[in-house]
PDB file of C-alpha atoms and ligand atoms in Angstrom:
ATOM      1  CA  UNK A 132     179.607 -43.476 -35.303  1.00 48.00           C
ATOM      2  CA  UNK A 133     175.389 -43.736 -34.943  1.00 61.00           C
ATOM      3  CA  UNK A 134     173.382 -45.237 -37.459  1.00 69.00           C
ATOM      4  CA  UNK A 135     170.387 -43.747 -38.024  1.00 78.00           C
ATOM      5  CA  UNK A 136     167.823 -45.775 -39.254  1.00 75.00           C
ATOM      6  CA  UNK A 137     168.393 -45.001 -43.649  1.00 74.00           C
ATOM      7  CA  UNK A 138     171.493 -46.170 -42.793  1.00 83.00           C
ATOM      8  CA  UNK A 139     170.294 -48.975 -40.820  1.00 80.00           C
ATOM      9  CA  UNK A 140     168.043 -50.364 -43.223  1.00 79.00           C
ATOM     10  CA  UNK A 141     170.433 -49.663 -46.099  1.00 83.00           C
ATOM     11  CA  UNK A 142     173.041 -51.206 -44.752  1.00 87.00           C
ATOM     12  CA  UNK A 143     171.545 -54.464 -43.815  1.00 91.00           C
ATOM     13  CA  UNK A 144     168.596 -55.165 -45.102  1.00 92.00           C
ATOM     14  CA  UNK A 145     168.242 -53.999 -48.497  1.00 90.00           C
ATOM     15  CA  UNK A 146     168.392 -57.139 -51.383  1.00 91.00           C
ATOM     16  CA  UNK A 147     167.018 -57.225 -54.340  1.00 91.00           C
ATOM     17  CA  UNK A 148     163.588 -58.331 -54.459  1.00 94.00           C
ATOM     18  CA  UNK A 149     163.274 -59.894 -58.113  1.00 95.00           C
ATOM     19  CA  UNK A 150     159.724 -61.108 -56.510  1.00 95.00           C
ATOM     20  CA  UNK A 151     157.623 -57.526 -56.465  1.00 95.00           C
ATOM     21  CA  UNK A 152     157.565 -54.588 -58.381  1.00 94.00           C
ATOM     22  CA  UNK A 153     158.591 -52.565 -56.069  1.00 94.00           C
ATOM     23  CA  UNK A 154     160.975 -53.438 -52.839  1.00 92.00           C
ATOM     24  CA  UNK A 155     161.900 -51.632 -50.147  1.00 90.00           C
ATOM     25  CA  UNK A 156     162.429 -47.481 -50.766  1.00 87.00           C
ATOM     26  CA  UNK A 157     159.205 -45.796 -51.066  1.00 90.00           C
ATOM     27  CA  UNK A 158     156.200 -45.441 -49.110  1.00 93.00           C
ATOM     28  CA  UNK A 159     154.728 -49.047 -49.701  1.00 95.00           C
ATOM     29  CA  UNK A 160     155.811 -52.164 -52.002  1.00 96.00           C
ATOM     30  CA  UNK A 161     153.887 -53.219 -54.486  1.00 97.00           C
ATOM     31  CA  UNK A 162     153.606 -57.072 -55.666  1.00 96.00           C
ATOM     32  CA  UNK A 163     151.499 -58.774 -58.023  1.00 94.00           C
ATOM     33  CA  UNK A 164     150.571 -62.138 -56.846  1.00 92.00           C
ATOM     34  CA  UNK A 165     150.363 -64.807 -59.997  1.00 95.00           C
ATOM     35  CA  UNK A 166     146.864 -64.795 -61.610  1.00 95.00           C
ATOM     36  CA  UNK A 167     144.478 -66.825 -60.040  1.00 97.00           C
ATOM     37  CA  UNK A 168     146.110 -67.058 -56.617  1.00 98.00           C
ATOM     38  CA  UNK A 169     144.752 -66.199 -53.085  1.00 97.00           C
ATOM     39  CA  UNK A 170     146.740 -64.362 -50.464  1.00 97.00           C
ATOM     40  CA  UNK A 171     147.931 -66.471 -47.314  1.00 98.00           C
ATOM     41  CA  UNK A 172     148.432 -63.284 -44.949  1.00 98.00           C
ATOM     42  CA  UNK A 173     150.044 -64.215 -41.256  1.00 98.00           C
ATOM     43  CA  UNK A 174     151.997 -62.273 -38.644  1.00 97.00           C
ATOM     44  CA  UNK A 175     154.026 -63.101 -35.593  1.00 96.00           C
ATOM     45  CA  UNK A 176     155.825 -60.779 -33.275  1.00 96.00           C
ATOM     46  CA  UNK A 177     158.533 -62.215 -30.623  1.00 96.00           C
ATOM     47  CA  UNK A 178     159.454 -60.014 -27.389  1.00 96.00           C
ATOM     48  CA  UNK A 179     162.335 -59.992 -25.131  1.00 96.00           C
ATOM     49  CA  UNK A 180     161.581 -61.492 -22.386  1.00 92.00           C
ATOM     50  CA  UNK A 181     158.549 -62.732 -23.270  1.00 91.00           C
ATOM     51  CA  UNK A 182     159.121 -64.976 -26.709  1.00 93.00           C
ATOM     52  CA  UNK A 183     163.488 -65.472 -26.151  1.00 94.00           C
ATOM     53  CA  UNK A 184     165.449 -64.923 -23.254  1.00 92.00           C
ATOM     54  CA  UNK A 185     167.488 -61.077 -22.757  1.00 92.00           C
ATOM     55  CA  UNK A 186     170.892 -61.403 -24.586  1.00 93.00           C
ATOM     56  CA  UNK A 187     169.851 -64.353 -27.178  1.00 95.00           C
ATOM     57  CA  UNK A 188     171.762 -64.880 -29.962  1.00 96.00           C
ATOM     58  CA  UNK A 189     170.676 -62.375 -33.159  1.00 97.00           C
ATOM     59  CA  UNK A 190     171.631 -64.920 -36.155  1.00 98.00           C
ATOM     60  CA  UNK A 191     169.031 -67.447 -33.881  1.00 98.00           C
ATOM     61  CA  UNK A 192     166.375 -64.360 -33.105  1.00 98.00           C
ATOM     62  CA  UNK A 193     167.063 -63.769 -37.590  1.00 98.00           C
ATOM     63  CA  UNK A 194     166.477 -67.063 -38.213  1.00 98.00           C
ATOM     64  CA  UNK A 195     163.183 -67.473 -35.736  1.00 98.00           C
ATOM     65  CA  UNK A 196     161.586 -64.715 -36.194  1.00 98.00           C
ATOM     66  CA  UNK A 197     160.816 -65.765 -39.523  1.00 98.00           C
ATOM     67  CA  UNK A 198     160.926 -69.263 -38.861  1.00 98.00           C
ATOM     68  CA  UNK A 199     157.651 -69.089 -37.143  1.00 98.00           C
ATOM     69  CA  UNK A 200     155.963 -66.735 -39.796  1.00 98.00           C
ATOM     70  CA  UNK A 201     157.004 -69.757 -42.800  1.00 98.00           C
ATOM     71  CA  UNK A 202     155.783 -72.639 -40.544  1.00 98.00           C
ATOM     72  CA  UNK A 203     152.469 -70.318 -41.055  1.00 98.00           C
ATOM     73  CA  UNK A 204     152.417 -70.465 -44.286  1.00 98.00           C
ATOM     74  CA  UNK A 205     153.649 -74.496 -44.390  1.00 98.00           C
ATOM     75  CA  UNK A 206     150.376 -74.849 -42.723  1.00 98.00           C
ATOM     76  CA  UNK A 207     148.616 -73.339 -45.017  1.00 98.00           C
ATOM     77  CA  UNK A 208     149.435 -75.132 -47.902  1.00 98.00           C
ATOM     78  CA  UNK A 209     150.583 -71.666 -49.302  1.00 98.00           C
ATOM     79  CA  UNK A 210     153.686 -70.885 -50.610  1.00 98.00           C
ATOM     80  CA  UNK A 211     156.350 -68.197 -49.563  1.00 98.00           C
ATOM     81  CA  UNK A 212     156.847 -65.355 -51.321  1.00 98.00           C
ATOM     82  CA  UNK A 213     157.288 -61.340 -49.604  1.00 98.00           C
ATOM     83  CA  UNK A 214     157.222 -60.883 -45.539  1.00 98.00           C
ATOM     84  CA  UNK A 215     157.881 -57.026 -43.755  1.00 97.00           C
ATOM     85  CA  UNK A 216     160.250 -56.186 -40.979  1.00 97.00           C
ATOM     86  CA  UNK A 217     159.646 -53.987 -38.327  1.00 96.00           C
ATOM     87  CA  UNK A 218     162.158 -53.762 -35.927  1.00 95.00           C
ATOM     88  CA  UNK A 219     161.727 -52.391 -32.512  1.00 95.00           C
ATOM     89  CA  UNK A 220     165.750 -52.448 -30.917  1.00 94.00           C
ATOM     90  CA  UNK A 221     167.212 -50.470 -27.661  1.00 93.00           C
ATOM     91  CA  UNK A 222     170.513 -48.890 -29.656  1.00 89.00           C
ATOM     92  CA  UNK A 223     171.572 -49.315 -33.124  1.00 86.00           C
ATOM     93  CA  UNK A 224     174.032 -52.036 -32.724  1.00 90.00           C
ATOM     94  CA  UNK A 225     175.888 -52.392 -36.661  1.00 91.00           C
ATOM     95  CA  UNK A 226     177.339 -55.738 -34.821  1.00 93.00           C
ATOM     96  CA  UNK A 227     173.923 -57.262 -34.008  1.00 95.00           C
ATOM     97  CA  UNK A 228     171.963 -56.464 -36.996  1.00 95.00           C
ATOM     98  CA  UNK A 229     174.658 -57.618 -39.239  1.00 95.00           C
ATOM     99  CA  UNK A 230     174.048 -61.270 -37.433  1.00 97.00           C
ATOM    100  CA  UNK A 231     169.692 -60.703 -36.910  1.00 97.00           C
ATOM    101  CA  UNK A 232     170.306 -59.578 -40.975  1.00 97.00           C
ATOM    102  CA  UNK A 233     171.917 -63.229 -42.229  1.00 97.00           C
ATOM    103  CA  UNK A 234     170.119 -65.270 -39.847  1.00 98.00           C
ATOM    104  CA  UNK A 235     166.622 -63.840 -41.054  1.00 98.00           C
ATOM    105  CA  UNK A 236     168.098 -64.025 -44.663  1.00 98.00           C
ATOM    106  CA  UNK A 237     169.793 -67.304 -44.866  1.00 98.00           C
ATOM    107  CA  UNK A 238     165.949 -69.007 -44.211  1.00 98.00           C
ATOM    108  CA  UNK A 239     164.553 -65.927 -46.915  1.00 98.00           C
ATOM    109  CA  UNK A 240     166.958 -67.239 -49.262  1.00 97.00           C
ATOM    110  CA  UNK A 241     166.551 -70.781 -48.530  1.00 97.00           C
ATOM    111  CA  UNK A 242     162.926 -70.293 -49.458  1.00 98.00           C
ATOM    112  CA  UNK A 243     162.580 -67.791 -52.035  1.00 97.00           C
ATOM    113  CA  UNK A 244     160.721 -65.268 -49.361  1.00 98.00           C
ATOM    114  CA  UNK A 245     161.456 -61.445 -50.522  1.00 98.00           C
ATOM    115  CA  UNK A 246     161.407 -59.058 -47.731  1.00 97.00           C
ATOM    116  CA  UNK A 247     159.743 -55.732 -49.161  1.00 97.00           C
ATOM    117  CA  UNK A 248     159.416 -53.143 -46.299  1.00 94.00           C
ATOM    118  CA  UNK A 249     158.481 -52.411 -42.422  1.00 93.00           C
ATOM    119  CA  UNK A 250     159.873 -50.062 -40.110  1.00 92.00           C
ATOM    120  CA  UNK A 251     162.360 -49.882 -37.292  1.00 91.00           C
ATOM    121  CA  UNK A 252     162.236 -48.021 -33.715  1.00 91.00           C
ATOM    122  CA  UNK A 253     163.916 -47.616 -30.292  1.00 92.00           C
ATOM    123  CA  UNK A 254     162.578 -49.072 -27.773  1.00 94.00           C
ATOM    124  CA  UNK A 255     162.228 -53.346 -25.745  1.00 95.00           C
ATOM    125  CA  UNK A 256     163.830 -55.252 -28.188  1.00 97.00           C
ATOM    126  CA  UNK A 257     160.924 -56.818 -30.290  1.00 97.00           C
ATOM    127  CA  UNK A 258     160.742 -58.584 -33.839  1.00 97.00           C
ATOM    128  CA  UNK A 259     156.890 -58.172 -35.558  1.00 98.00           C
ATOM    129  CA  UNK A 260     156.983 -59.673 -39.829  1.00 98.00           C
ATOM    130  CA  UNK A 261     154.498 -60.513 -41.796  1.00 98.00           C
ATOM    131  CA  UNK A 262     154.366 -62.455 -44.623  1.00 98.00           C
ATOM    132  CA  UNK A 263     152.086 -62.988 -47.305  1.00 98.00           C
ATOM    133  CA  UNK A 264     152.519 -66.643 -49.691  1.00 98.00           C
ATOM    134  CA  UNK A 265     150.263 -67.887 -52.844  1.00 98.00           C
ATOM    135  CA  UNK A 266     148.091 -70.359 -52.859  1.00 98.00           C
ATOM    136  CA  UNK A 267     145.445 -71.975 -55.458  1.00 97.00           C
ATOM    137  CA  UNK A 268     141.543 -71.362 -54.382  1.00 97.00           C
ATOM    138  CA  UNK A 269     140.377 -73.994 -52.397  1.00 96.00           C
ATOM    139  CA  UNK A 270     143.330 -75.729 -51.940  1.00 97.00           C
ATOM    140  CA  UNK A 271     144.273 -73.822 -48.653  1.00 98.00           C
ATOM    141  CA  UNK A 272     145.112 -75.649 -45.936  1.00 98.00           C
ATOM    142  CA  UNK A 273     142.884 -75.372 -42.887  1.00 98.00           C
ATOM    143  CA  UNK A 274     141.610 -75.617 -39.792  1.00 98.00           C
ATOM    144  CA  UNK A 275     137.687 -76.835 -40.707  1.00 98.00           C
ATOM    145  CA  UNK A 276     138.284 -79.488 -42.479  1.00 98.00           C
ATOM    146  CA  UNK A 277     138.925 -82.344 -40.559  1.00 98.00           C
ATOM    147  CA  UNK A 278     136.032 -85.041 -40.945  1.00 98.00           C
ATOM    148  CA  UNK A 279     135.440 -88.227 -38.354  1.00 98.00           C
ATOM    149  CA  UNK A 280     137.099 -91.266 -38.906  1.00 98.00           C
ATOM    150  CA  UNK A 281     140.273 -89.681 -39.979  1.00 98.00           C
ATOM    151  CA  UNK A 282     143.542 -90.156 -39.175  1.00 98.00           C
ATOM    152  CA  UNK A 283     145.871 -87.486 -37.077  1.00 98.00           C
ATOM    153  CA  UNK A 284     149.298 -87.628 -37.981  1.00 98.00           C
ATOM    154  CA  UNK A 285     152.456 -85.884 -36.876  1.00 98.00           C
ATOM    155  CA  UNK A 286     155.337 -84.538 -39.066  1.00 98.00           C
ATOM    156  CA  UNK A 287     158.000 -84.916 -36.429  1.00 98.00           C
ATOM    157  CA  UNK A 288     159.052 -85.599 -32.780  1.00 97.00           C
ATOM    158  CA  UNK A 289     157.461 -82.334 -30.356  1.00 98.00           C
ATOM    159  CA  UNK A 290     158.806 -80.997 -26.576  1.00 97.00           C
ATOM    160  CA  UNK A 291     162.389 -80.630 -27.361  1.00 97.00           C
ATOM    161  CA  UNK A 292     162.502 -77.183 -27.662  1.00 97.00           C
ATOM    162  CA  UNK A 293     159.875 -76.756 -23.825  1.00 96.00           C
ATOM    163  CA  UNK A 294     163.005 -79.201 -22.832  1.00 96.00           C
ATOM    164  CA  UNK A 295     165.480 -76.468 -23.721  1.00 96.00           C
ATOM    165  CA  UNK A 296     163.536 -73.692 -22.232  1.00 94.00           C
ATOM    166  CA  UNK A 297     163.645 -75.736 -18.672  1.00 94.00           C
ATOM    167  CA  UNK A 298     167.105 -76.265 -18.663  1.00 94.00           C
ATOM    168  CA  UNK A 299     167.684 -72.475 -19.246  1.00 92.00           C
ATOM    169  CA  UNK A 300     165.269 -71.837 -16.626  1.00 93.00           C
ATOM    170  CA  UNK A 301     167.628 -74.863 -14.280  1.00 93.00           C
ATOM    171  CA  UNK A 302     164.709 -77.085 -13.346  1.00 93.00           C
ATOM    172  CA  UNK A 303     166.648 -79.597 -15.784  1.00 92.00           C
ATOM    173  CA  UNK A 304     169.996 -81.177 -16.264  1.00 92.00           C
ATOM    174  CA  UNK A 305     170.224 -82.680 -19.807  1.00 93.00           C
ATOM    175  CA  UNK A 306     173.031 -84.283 -21.548  1.00 94.00           C
ATOM    176  CA  UNK A 307     175.239 -81.634 -23.314  1.00 95.00           C
ATOM    177  CA  UNK A 308     174.713 -83.218 -26.914  1.00 95.00           C
ATOM    178  CA  UNK A 309     170.506 -83.882 -25.365  1.00 96.00           C
ATOM    179  CA  UNK A 310     170.870 -80.040 -24.599  1.00 96.00           C
ATOM    180  CA  UNK A 311     172.717 -79.366 -28.165  1.00 97.00           C
ATOM    181  CA  UNK A 312     169.570 -80.823 -29.712  1.00 97.00           C
ATOM    182  CA  UNK A 313     167.455 -79.343 -27.515  1.00 97.00           C
ATOM    183  CA  UNK A 314     168.541 -75.804 -28.146  1.00 97.00           C
ATOM    184  CA  UNK A 315     168.896 -76.338 -31.517  1.00 97.00           C
ATOM    185  CA  UNK A 316     164.757 -76.750 -32.037  1.00 97.00           C
ATOM    186  CA  UNK A 317     164.460 -74.009 -30.330  1.00 97.00           C
ATOM    187  CA  UNK A 318     166.286 -71.494 -31.774  1.00 97.00           C
ATOM    188  CA  UNK A 319     165.758 -72.456 -34.951  1.00 97.00           C
ATOM    189  CA  UNK A 320     162.886 -74.688 -36.110  1.00 97.00           C
ATOM    190  CA  UNK A 321     162.756 -75.694 -39.693  1.00 97.00           C
ATOM    191  CA  UNK A 322     159.705 -74.619 -40.418  1.00 98.00           C
ATOM    192  CA  UNK A 323     158.019 -77.301 -43.013  1.00 98.00           C
ATOM    193  CA  UNK A 324     156.993 -75.327 -45.864  1.00 98.00           C
ATOM    194  CA  UNK A 325     158.458 -78.433 -48.473  1.00 98.00           C
ATOM    195  CA  UNK A 326     155.563 -80.460 -46.157  1.00 98.00           C
ATOM    196  CA  UNK A 327     152.711 -77.832 -46.345  1.00 98.00           C
ATOM    197  CA  UNK A 328     152.921 -77.349 -50.055  1.00 98.00           C
ATOM    198  CA  UNK A 329     152.429 -81.160 -51.131  1.00 98.00           C
ATOM    199  CA  UNK A 330     149.527 -81.816 -48.013  1.00 98.00           C
ATOM    200  CA  UNK A 331     147.422 -79.663 -50.741  1.00 98.00           C
ATOM    201  CA  UNK A 332     144.855 -81.692 -51.650  1.00 96.00           C
ATOM    202  CA  UNK A 333     146.077 -84.605 -49.551  1.00 98.00           C
ATOM    203  CA  UNK A 334     146.047 -83.536 -46.084  1.00 98.00           C
ATOM    204  CA  UNK A 335     142.117 -82.331 -44.529  1.00 98.00           C
ATOM    205  CA  UNK A 336     142.962 -79.830 -41.966  1.00 98.00           C
ATOM    206  CA  UNK A 337     146.532 -78.756 -40.764  1.00 98.00           C
ATOM    207  CA  UNK A 338     148.093 -76.781 -38.530  1.00 98.00           C
ATOM    208  CA  UNK A 339     151.906 -75.765 -37.359  1.00 98.00           C
ATOM    209  CA  UNK A 340     152.733 -76.790 -33.485  1.00 98.00           C
ATOM    210  CA  UNK A 341     153.442 -73.190 -31.803  1.00 96.00           C
ATOM    211  CA  UNK A 342     151.817 -73.450 -28.259  1.00 94.00           C
ATOM    212  CA  UNK A 343     151.949 -77.013 -27.766  1.00 95.00           C
ATOM    213  CA  UNK A 344     150.430 -80.616 -29.727  1.00 97.00           C
ATOM    214  CA  UNK A 345     147.386 -81.221 -27.911  1.00 96.00           C
ATOM    215  CA  UNK A 346     145.974 -77.658 -27.903  1.00 95.00           C
ATOM    216  CA  UNK A 347     147.037 -77.418 -31.725  1.00 97.00           C
ATOM    217  CA  UNK A 348     144.876 -80.173 -32.263  1.00 97.00           C
ATOM    218  CA  UNK A 349     142.149 -79.001 -30.309  1.00 96.00           C
ATOM    219  CA  UNK A 350     141.857 -75.558 -32.547  1.00 97.00           C
ATOM    220  CA  UNK A 351     141.433 -78.314 -35.101  1.00 98.00           C
ATOM    221  CA  UNK A 352     139.117 -79.851 -33.324  1.00 98.00           C
ATOM    222  CA  UNK A 353     137.420 -77.068 -32.569  1.00 97.00           C
ATOM    223  CA  UNK A 354     137.102 -76.009 -35.828  1.00 98.00           C
ATOM    224  CA  UNK A 355     135.127 -78.779 -37.577  1.00 98.00           C
ATOM    225  CA  UNK A 356     133.275 -78.867 -34.378  1.00 98.00           C
ATOM    226  CA  UNK A 357     134.819 -82.751 -33.945  1.00 98.00           C
ATOM    227  CA  UNK A 358     136.610 -84.636 -30.926  1.00 97.00           C
ATOM    228  CA  UNK A 359     140.384 -85.304 -31.788  1.00 98.00           C
ATOM    229  CA  UNK A 360     142.293 -88.793 -29.575  1.00 97.00           C
ATOM    230  CA  UNK A 361     146.850 -89.322 -29.088  1.00 97.00           C
ATOM    231  CA  UNK A 362     147.904 -92.526 -28.693  1.00 97.00           C
ATOM    232  CA  UNK A 363     150.812 -91.763 -26.469  1.00 96.00           C
ATOM    233  CA  UNK A 364     152.483 -94.572 -27.588  1.00 96.00           C
ATOM    234  CA  UNK A 365     152.613 -92.891 -30.944  1.00 97.00           C
ATOM    235  CA  UNK A 366     153.710 -90.428 -30.573  1.00 96.00           C
ATOM    236  CA  UNK A 367     157.592 -90.080 -31.846  1.00 95.00           C
ATOM    237  CA  UNK A 368     159.706 -90.096 -30.079  1.00 94.00           C
ATOM    238  CA  UNK A 369     163.058 -87.514 -29.389  1.00 95.00           C
ATOM    239  CA  UNK A 370     166.088 -88.234 -30.737  1.00 94.00           C
ATOM    240  CA  UNK A 371     167.626 -87.702 -26.958  1.00 94.00           C
ATOM    241  CA  UNK A 372     169.308 -90.663 -24.530  1.00 93.00           C
ATOM    242  CA  UNK A 373     166.255 -92.450 -23.780  1.00 93.00           C
ATOM    243  CA  UNK A 374     166.705 -92.294 -20.450  1.00 91.00           C
ATOM    244  CA  UNK A 375     165.971 -88.212 -20.251  1.00 91.00           C
ATOM    245  CA  UNK A 376     161.955 -90.379 -21.493  1.00 91.00           C
ATOM    246  CA  UNK A 377     162.143 -90.764 -17.111  1.00 90.00           C
ATOM    247  CA  UNK A 378     162.428 -86.974 -16.355  1.00 90.00           C
ATOM    248  CA  UNK A 379     159.451 -85.644 -15.267  1.00 87.00           C
ATOM    249  CA  UNK A 380     157.367 -83.660 -17.360  1.00 91.00           C
ATOM    250  CA  UNK A 381     159.315 -85.300 -20.210  1.00 94.00           C
ATOM    251  CA  UNK A 382     155.137 -86.763 -21.748  1.00 94.00           C
ATOM    252  CA  UNK A 383     154.264 -83.350 -20.748  1.00 94.00           C
ATOM    253  CA  UNK A 384     157.043 -81.442 -22.502  1.00 95.00           C
ATOM    254  CA  UNK A 385     155.738 -83.597 -26.361  1.00 96.00           C
ATOM    255  CA  UNK A 386     152.387 -83.082 -25.806  1.00 96.00           C
ATOM    256  CA  UNK A 387     151.770 -79.088 -24.170  1.00 94.00           C
ATOM    257  CA  UNK A 388     155.768 -78.034 -24.841  1.00 92.00           C
ATOM    258  CA  UNK A 389     154.941 -75.595 -27.930  1.00 91.00           C
ATOM    259  CA  UNK A 390     157.754 -73.526 -29.492  1.00 95.00           C
ATOM    260  CA  UNK A 391     158.466 -76.706 -32.345  1.00 97.00           C
ATOM    261  CA  UNK A 392     156.832 -75.902 -34.977  1.00 98.00           C
ATOM    262  CA  UNK A 393     155.600 -79.198 -36.417  1.00 98.00           C
ATOM    263  CA  UNK A 394     152.844 -79.454 -38.385  1.00 98.00           C
ATOM    264  CA  UNK A 395     149.412 -81.444 -37.257  1.00 98.00           C
ATOM    265  CA  UNK A 396     147.387 -82.318 -39.775  1.00 98.00           C
ATOM    266  CA  UNK A 397     144.325 -84.575 -40.495  1.00 98.00           C
ATOM    267  CA  UNK A 398     143.734 -86.687 -43.401  1.00 98.00           C
ATOM    268  CA  UNK A 399     141.731 -89.655 -44.021  1.00 98.00           C
ATOM    269  CA  UNK A 400     143.110 -93.484 -43.448  1.00 98.00           C
ATOM    270  CA  UNK A 401     142.547 -94.048 -47.543  1.00 98.00           C
ATOM    271  CA  UNK A 402     145.682 -91.513 -47.665  1.00 98.00           C
ATOM    272  CA  UNK A 403     148.311 -93.390 -45.572  1.00 98.00           C
ATOM    273  CA  UNK A 404     150.313 -95.138 -47.817  1.00 98.00           C
ATOM    274  CA  UNK A 405     150.431 -91.502 -49.769  1.00 98.00           C
ATOM    275  CA  UNK A 406     151.551 -90.221 -47.095  1.00 98.00           C
ATOM    276  CA  UNK A 407     154.140 -92.943 -45.575  1.00 98.00           C
ATOM    277  CA  UNK A 408     155.728 -91.939 -49.356  1.00 98.00           C
ATOM    278  CA  UNK A 409     155.660 -88.368 -48.889  1.00 98.00           C
ATOM    279  CA  UNK A 410     157.207 -89.487 -45.423  1.00 98.00           C
ATOM    280  CA  UNK A 411     160.379 -90.795 -47.113  1.00 98.00           C
ATOM    281  CA  UNK A 412     160.636 -88.555 -50.147  1.00 98.00           C
ATOM    282  CA  UNK A 413     160.591 -85.418 -47.553  1.00 98.00           C
ATOM    283  CA  UNK A 414     162.900 -87.554 -45.051  1.00 98.00           C
ATOM    284  CA  UNK A 415     160.642 -86.801 -42.367  1.00 98.00           C
ATOM    285  CA  UNK A 416     159.307 -89.101 -39.638  1.00 97.00           C
ATOM    286  CA  UNK A 417     155.348 -88.096 -40.278  1.00 98.00           C
ATOM    287  CA  UNK A 418     153.786 -90.238 -37.631  1.00 98.00           C
ATOM    288  CA  UNK A 419     150.756 -91.141 -37.466  1.00 98.00           C
ATOM    289  CA  UNK A 420     149.106 -90.173 -33.848  1.00 98.00           C
ATOM    290  CA  UNK A 421     145.761 -90.201 -32.979  1.00 98.00           C
ATOM    291  CA  UNK A 422     142.072 -89.536 -34.802  1.00 98.00           C
ATOM    292  CA  UNK A 423     139.033 -87.558 -35.173  1.00 98.00           C
ATOM    293  CA  UNK A 424     136.018 -88.284 -34.026  1.00 98.00           C
ATOM    294  CA  UNK A 425     132.332 -87.228 -32.425  1.00 98.00           C
ATOM    295  CA  UNK A 426     132.356 -85.236 -30.151  1.00 97.00           C
ATOM    296  CA  UNK A 427     134.600 -82.269 -28.243  1.00 95.00           C
ATOM    297  CA  UNK A 428     138.106 -82.002 -27.354  1.00 94.00           C
ATOM    298  CA  UNK A 429     140.798 -83.605 -26.998  1.00 96.00           C
ATOM    299  CA  UNK A 430     142.086 -86.990 -25.233  1.00 96.00           C
ATOM    300  CA  UNK A 431     145.109 -88.837 -24.774  1.00 96.00           C
ATOM    301  CA  UNK A 432     145.468 -92.560 -24.044  1.00 96.00           C
ATOM    302  CA  UNK A 433     148.194 -94.377 -22.466  1.00 92.00           C
ATOM    303  CA  UNK A 434     149.510 -97.728 -23.306  1.00 88.00           C
ATOM    304  CA  UNK A 435     146.415 -99.065 -22.067  1.00 91.00           C
ATOM    305  CA  UNK A 436     143.876 -97.074 -23.604  1.00 90.00           C
ATOM    306  CA  UNK A 437     143.071 -95.102 -20.476  1.00 92.00           C
ATOM    307  CA  UNK A 438     142.777 -90.761 -20.450  1.00 93.00           C
ATOM    308  CA  UNK A 439     145.989 -89.524 -19.908  1.00 89.00           C
ATOM    309  CA  UNK A 440     145.710 -87.336 -15.742  1.00 75.00           C
ATOM    310  CA  UNK A 441     147.179 -84.096 -17.322  1.00 68.00           C
ATOM    311  CA  UNK A 442     147.359 -81.500 -15.169  1.00 61.00           C
ATOM    312  CA  UNK A 443     145.736 -77.913 -16.151  1.00 54.00           C
ATOM    313  CA  UNK A 444     148.157 -76.288 -17.095  1.00 44.00           C
ATOM    314  CA  UNK A 445     149.090 -75.436 -20.316  1.00 47.00           C
ATOM    315  CA  UNK A 446     146.457 -77.392 -21.261  1.00 42.00           C
ATOM    316  CA  UNK A 447     143.357 -74.618 -20.657  1.00 39.00           C
ATOM    317  CA  UNK A 448     142.646 -74.009 -24.187  1.00 36.00           C
ATOM    318  CA  UNK A 449     142.450 -77.532 -24.793  1.00 39.00           C
ATOM    319  CA  UNK A 450     139.208 -77.293 -25.963  1.00 37.00           C
TER     320      UNK A 450
HETATM  321 MG1   MG B 701     150.358 -71.590 -36.775  1.00 97.48          MG
END
């Protein structure tokens, strides 16, 4: 028996929302941010064929569609609180919806984020989430706060998701264990929310790496009116068989692959000890990968200090 829209919402997406004054079920939800806090608002859409392959695992889609939004909260130093979900579905498949909802709520529950509303439509598979978080006025991690001489930091290795995509296109033949790691990073990224919260008052600027490390650091550089330099030798290696480092395009995947959802942030050199302690506390391999300088654009230097000649593809919005 086909499910109608109201059955769908009730069966898979209606949950208790103690953090909202009114949750799912009326024309709009009602929320009251804590006194004195600002609302941080972001939205992200994923479309089949553009952001994920046809036939993708629904649990992973549920997880990732929220993860990319939580990552934007992390990049702002905001605490995620509420989100809305707009689902466009080719058919109301009960098994698919149950798995999608499980993936979505697994991550939502881990971060105390409540689904308070949304919409369902029929059409090509797509999901759009708007998320709302809270942050203290003046404490949000913005892109425009980097200063000349600041260190550039990265919360973990980049490039795994891009390698998984290349393998799915038949361009690589990673060993099974390496592919499993890369596919996990692509399909179920872990948003660095606790890190983002802990960087309030410590980082001068931050962004989450969604488009590729160099391009996203370029956004910080442009917004801050500075140049950024990355030292390739300081970039964390992926925890894969070292042979993968010889794969053509390995460095390009780390610098421009995208879909990593690590945080890239800047901080004064005086904060190095505090940041190292924070990495130990959160069990994250925080790596200092470069510095902010006067000028514009992003430069990547090789081990000999020479600027790396990189293909233009993937780097068009460098500066
Ligand atoms: Mg972002």
